[in-house]
PDB file of C-alpha atoms in Angstrom:
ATOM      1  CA  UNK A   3      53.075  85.283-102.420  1.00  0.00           C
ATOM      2  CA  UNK A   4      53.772  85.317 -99.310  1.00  0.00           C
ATOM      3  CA  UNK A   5      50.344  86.552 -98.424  1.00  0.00           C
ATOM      4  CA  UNK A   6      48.968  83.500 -99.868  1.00  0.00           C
ATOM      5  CA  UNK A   7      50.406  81.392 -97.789  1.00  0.00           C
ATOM      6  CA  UNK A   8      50.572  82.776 -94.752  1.00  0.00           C
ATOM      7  CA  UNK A   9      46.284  82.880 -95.126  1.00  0.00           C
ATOM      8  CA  UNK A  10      46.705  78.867 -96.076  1.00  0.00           C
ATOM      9  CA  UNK A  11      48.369  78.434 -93.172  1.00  0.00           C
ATOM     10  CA  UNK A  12      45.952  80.421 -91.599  1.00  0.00           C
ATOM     11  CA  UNK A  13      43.116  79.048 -92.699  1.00  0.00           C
ATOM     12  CA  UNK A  14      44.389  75.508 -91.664  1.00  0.00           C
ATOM     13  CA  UNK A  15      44.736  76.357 -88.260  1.00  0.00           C
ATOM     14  CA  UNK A  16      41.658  77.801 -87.977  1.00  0.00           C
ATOM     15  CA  UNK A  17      40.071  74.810 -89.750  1.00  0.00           C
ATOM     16  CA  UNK A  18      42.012  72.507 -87.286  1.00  0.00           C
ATOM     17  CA  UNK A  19      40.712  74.260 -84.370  1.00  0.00           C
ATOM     18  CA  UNK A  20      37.538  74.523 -85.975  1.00  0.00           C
ATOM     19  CA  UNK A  21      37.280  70.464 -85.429  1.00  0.00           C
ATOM     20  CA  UNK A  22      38.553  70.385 -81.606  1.00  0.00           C
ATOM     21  CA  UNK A  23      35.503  72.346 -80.723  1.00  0.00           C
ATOM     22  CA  UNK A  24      32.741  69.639 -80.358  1.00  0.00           C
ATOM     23  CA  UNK A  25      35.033  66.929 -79.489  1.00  0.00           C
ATOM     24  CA  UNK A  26      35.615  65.901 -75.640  1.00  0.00           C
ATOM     25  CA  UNK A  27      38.823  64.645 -74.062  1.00  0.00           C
ATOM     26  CA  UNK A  28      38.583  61.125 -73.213  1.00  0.00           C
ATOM     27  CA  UNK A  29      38.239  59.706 -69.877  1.00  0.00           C
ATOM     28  CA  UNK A  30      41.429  57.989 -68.744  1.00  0.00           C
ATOM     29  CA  UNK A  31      40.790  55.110 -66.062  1.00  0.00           C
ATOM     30  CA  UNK A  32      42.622  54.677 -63.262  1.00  0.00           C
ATOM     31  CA  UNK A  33      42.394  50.929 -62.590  1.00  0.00           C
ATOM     32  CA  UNK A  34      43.521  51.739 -58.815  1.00  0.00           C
ATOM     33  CA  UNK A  35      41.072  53.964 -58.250  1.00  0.00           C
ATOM     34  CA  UNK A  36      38.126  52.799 -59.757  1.00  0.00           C
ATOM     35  CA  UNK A  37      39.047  49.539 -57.356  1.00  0.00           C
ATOM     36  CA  UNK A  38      38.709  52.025 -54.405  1.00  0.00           C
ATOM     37  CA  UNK A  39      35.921  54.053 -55.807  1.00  0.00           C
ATOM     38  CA  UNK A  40      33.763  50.730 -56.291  1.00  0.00           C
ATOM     39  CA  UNK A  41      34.505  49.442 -52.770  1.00  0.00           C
ATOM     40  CA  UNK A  42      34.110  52.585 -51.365  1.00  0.00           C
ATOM     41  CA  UNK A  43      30.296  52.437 -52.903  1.00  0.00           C
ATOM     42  CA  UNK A  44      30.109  49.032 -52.572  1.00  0.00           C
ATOM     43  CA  UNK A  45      30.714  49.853 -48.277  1.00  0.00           C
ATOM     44  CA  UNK A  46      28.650  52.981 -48.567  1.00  0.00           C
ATOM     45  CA  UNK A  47      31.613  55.002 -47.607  1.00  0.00           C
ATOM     46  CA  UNK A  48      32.580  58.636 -48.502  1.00  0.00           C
ATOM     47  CA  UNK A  49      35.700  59.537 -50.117  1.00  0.00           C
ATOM     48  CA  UNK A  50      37.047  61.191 -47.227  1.00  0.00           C
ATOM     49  CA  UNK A  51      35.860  57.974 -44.876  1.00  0.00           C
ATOM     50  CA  UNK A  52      37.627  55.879 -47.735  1.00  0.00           C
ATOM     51  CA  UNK A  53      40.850  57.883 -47.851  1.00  0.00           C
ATOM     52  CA  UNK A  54      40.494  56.934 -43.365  1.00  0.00           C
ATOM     53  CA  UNK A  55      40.125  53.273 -44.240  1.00  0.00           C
ATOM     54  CA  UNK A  56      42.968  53.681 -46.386  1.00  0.00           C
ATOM     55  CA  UNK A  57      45.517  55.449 -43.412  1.00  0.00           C
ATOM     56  CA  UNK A  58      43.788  52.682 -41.218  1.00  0.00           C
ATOM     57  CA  UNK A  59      44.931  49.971 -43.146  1.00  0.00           C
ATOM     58  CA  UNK A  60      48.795  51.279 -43.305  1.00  0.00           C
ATOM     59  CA  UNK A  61      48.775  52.675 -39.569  1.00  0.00           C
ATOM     60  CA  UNK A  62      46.353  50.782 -37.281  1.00  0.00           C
ATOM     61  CA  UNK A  63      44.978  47.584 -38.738  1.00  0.00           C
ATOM     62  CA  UNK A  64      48.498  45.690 -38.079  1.00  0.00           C
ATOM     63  CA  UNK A  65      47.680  46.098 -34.361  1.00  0.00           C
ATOM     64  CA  UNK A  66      43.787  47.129 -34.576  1.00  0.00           C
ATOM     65  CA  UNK A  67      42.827  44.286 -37.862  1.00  0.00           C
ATOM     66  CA  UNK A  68      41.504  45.294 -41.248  1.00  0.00           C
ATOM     67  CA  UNK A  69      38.095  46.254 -39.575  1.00  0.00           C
ATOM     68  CA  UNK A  70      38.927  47.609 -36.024  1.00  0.00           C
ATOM     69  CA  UNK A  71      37.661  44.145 -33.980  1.00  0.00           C
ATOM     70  CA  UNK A  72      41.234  44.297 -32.241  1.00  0.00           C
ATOM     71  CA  UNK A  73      42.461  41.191 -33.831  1.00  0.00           C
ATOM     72  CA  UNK A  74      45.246  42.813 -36.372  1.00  0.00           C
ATOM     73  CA  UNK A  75      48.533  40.235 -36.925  1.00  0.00           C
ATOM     74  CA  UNK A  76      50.079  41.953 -33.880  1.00  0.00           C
ATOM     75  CA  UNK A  77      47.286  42.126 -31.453  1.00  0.00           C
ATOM     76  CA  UNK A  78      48.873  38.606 -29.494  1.00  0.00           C
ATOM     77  CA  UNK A  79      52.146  40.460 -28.710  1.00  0.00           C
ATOM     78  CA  UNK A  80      50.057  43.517 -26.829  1.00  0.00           C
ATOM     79  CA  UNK A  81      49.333  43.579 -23.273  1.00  0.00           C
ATOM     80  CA  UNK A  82      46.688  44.705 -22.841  1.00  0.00           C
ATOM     81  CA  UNK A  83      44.718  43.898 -26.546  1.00  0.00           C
ATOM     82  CA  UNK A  84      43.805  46.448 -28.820  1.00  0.00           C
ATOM     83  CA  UNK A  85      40.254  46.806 -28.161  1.00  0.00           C
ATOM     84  CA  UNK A  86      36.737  46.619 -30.642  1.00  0.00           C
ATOM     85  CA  UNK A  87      36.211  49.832 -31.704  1.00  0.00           C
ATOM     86  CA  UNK A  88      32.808  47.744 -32.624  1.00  0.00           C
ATOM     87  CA  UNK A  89      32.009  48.492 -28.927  1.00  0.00           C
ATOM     88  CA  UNK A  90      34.692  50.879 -27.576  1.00  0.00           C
ATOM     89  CA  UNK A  91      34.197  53.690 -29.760  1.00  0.00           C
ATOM     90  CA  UNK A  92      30.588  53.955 -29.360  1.00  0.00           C
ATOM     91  CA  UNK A  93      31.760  54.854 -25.772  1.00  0.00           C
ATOM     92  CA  UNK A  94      33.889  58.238 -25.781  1.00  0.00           C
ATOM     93  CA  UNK A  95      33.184  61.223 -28.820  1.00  0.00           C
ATOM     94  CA  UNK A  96      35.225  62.016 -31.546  1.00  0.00           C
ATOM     95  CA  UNK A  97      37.521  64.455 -29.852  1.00  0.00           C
ATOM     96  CA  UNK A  98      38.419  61.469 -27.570  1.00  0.00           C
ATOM     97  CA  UNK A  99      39.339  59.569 -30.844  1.00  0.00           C
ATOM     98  CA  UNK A 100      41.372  62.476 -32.291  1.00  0.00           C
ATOM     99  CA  UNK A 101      43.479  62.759 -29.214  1.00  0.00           C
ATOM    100  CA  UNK A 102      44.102  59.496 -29.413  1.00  0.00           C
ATOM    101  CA  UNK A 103      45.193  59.023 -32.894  1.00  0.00           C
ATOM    102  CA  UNK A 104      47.466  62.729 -31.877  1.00  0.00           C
ATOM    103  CA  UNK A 105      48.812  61.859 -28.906  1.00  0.00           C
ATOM    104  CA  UNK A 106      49.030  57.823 -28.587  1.00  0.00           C
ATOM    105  CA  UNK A 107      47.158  55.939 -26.333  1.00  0.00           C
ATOM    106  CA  UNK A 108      48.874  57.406 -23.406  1.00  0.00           C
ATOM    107  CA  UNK A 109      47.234  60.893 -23.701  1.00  0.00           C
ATOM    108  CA  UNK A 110      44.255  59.881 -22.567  1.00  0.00           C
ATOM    109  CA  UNK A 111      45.479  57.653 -19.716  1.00  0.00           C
ATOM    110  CA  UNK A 112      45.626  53.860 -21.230  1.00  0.00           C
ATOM    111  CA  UNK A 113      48.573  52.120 -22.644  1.00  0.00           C
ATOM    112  CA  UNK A 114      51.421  53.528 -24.281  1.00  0.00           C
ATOM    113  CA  UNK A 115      51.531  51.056 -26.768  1.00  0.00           C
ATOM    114  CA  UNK A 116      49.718  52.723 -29.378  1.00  0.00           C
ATOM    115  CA  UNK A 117      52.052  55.702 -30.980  1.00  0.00           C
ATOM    116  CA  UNK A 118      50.783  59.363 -30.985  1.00  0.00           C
ATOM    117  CA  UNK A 119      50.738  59.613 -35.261  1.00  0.00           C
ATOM    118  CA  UNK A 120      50.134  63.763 -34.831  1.00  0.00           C
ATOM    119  CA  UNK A 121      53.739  64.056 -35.834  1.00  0.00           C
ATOM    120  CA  UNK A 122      53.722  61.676 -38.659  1.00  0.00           C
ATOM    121  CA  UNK A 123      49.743  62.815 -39.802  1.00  0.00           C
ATOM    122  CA  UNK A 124      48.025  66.256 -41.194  1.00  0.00           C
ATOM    123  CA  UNK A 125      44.952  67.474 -39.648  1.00  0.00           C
ATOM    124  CA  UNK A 126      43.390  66.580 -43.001  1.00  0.00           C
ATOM    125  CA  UNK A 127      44.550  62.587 -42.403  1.00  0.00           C
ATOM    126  CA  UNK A 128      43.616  62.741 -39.178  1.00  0.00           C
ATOM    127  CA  UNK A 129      39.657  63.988 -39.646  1.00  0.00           C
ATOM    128  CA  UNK A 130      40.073  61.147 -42.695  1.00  0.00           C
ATOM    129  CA  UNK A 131      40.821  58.681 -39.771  1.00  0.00           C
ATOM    130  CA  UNK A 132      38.296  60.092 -37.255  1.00  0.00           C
ATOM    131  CA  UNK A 133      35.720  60.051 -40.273  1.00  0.00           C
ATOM    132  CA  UNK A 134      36.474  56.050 -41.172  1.00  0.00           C
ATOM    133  CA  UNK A 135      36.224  55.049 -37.327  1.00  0.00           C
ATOM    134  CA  UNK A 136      32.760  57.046 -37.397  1.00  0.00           C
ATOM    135  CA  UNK A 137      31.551  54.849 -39.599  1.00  0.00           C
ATOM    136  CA  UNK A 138      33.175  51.676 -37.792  1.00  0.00           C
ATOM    137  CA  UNK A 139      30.955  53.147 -34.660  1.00  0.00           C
ATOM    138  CA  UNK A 140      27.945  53.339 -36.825  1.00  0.00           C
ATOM    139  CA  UNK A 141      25.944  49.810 -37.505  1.00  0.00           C
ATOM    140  CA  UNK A 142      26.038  48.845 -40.928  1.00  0.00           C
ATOM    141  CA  UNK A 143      21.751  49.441 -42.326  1.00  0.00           C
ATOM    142  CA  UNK A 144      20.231  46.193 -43.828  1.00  0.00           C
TER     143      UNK A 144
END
């Protein structure tokens, strides 16, 4: 007897399993992320340039604004202005950038009222950031 049922219960699992085989897991959406992924596509950005606007946003666009003109919500209280990385960026390379955004402002001789973030940022955030300004540099194609 007990044969018999331990190849019915045998047989059901393998019949169960049987019927996971062709199936496929369903997608769960994310609504968050699809938001960013869209916009992301919608600004012809990368995911690594969208994870830069992202750090942007929460470190730099309250002095820097939401697209690096140098008109964020605190820009009136600085002395001098946070500049346009519309046109300042185009003049120094990406190293110059990085040092910045590691060392503050100060490290490469000019304010010290932006804060050196290499403390508070990975390598990984920072190329993220370096990547987003890139394309801040870059003129947006018709």
């Amino acid at each position: 007897m007990k044969g018999v049922v331990a190849a019915v219960v045998a047989s059901g699992l393998l019949f169960a399993c049987a019927g996971c085989r062709g199936r496929t897991r369903p997608t769960h959406s994310e609504p968050l992320i699809d938001t960013f992924r869209k916009h992301a596509q919608e600004e012809g950005l990368t995911r690594v340039q969208t994870h830069g606007k992202r750090l942007f946003a929460h470190y730099c666009a309250t002095c820097h604004g939401d697209a690096g003109r140098g008109d964020g919500q605190n820009a009136y209280n600085l002395d001098p202005a946070p500049p346009d990385f519309g046109q300042s960026l185009k003049q120094h390379p990406q190293s110059h950038w990085r040092q910045i955004i590691e060392g503050g402002s100060s490290a490469v001789g000019r304010s010290p009222l932006c804060p050196p973030w290499g403390r508070s940022l990975t390598a990984t955030e920072i190329d993220a950031l370096v990547d987003f300004l890139e394309a801040l540099a870059t003129p947006a194609k018709p």
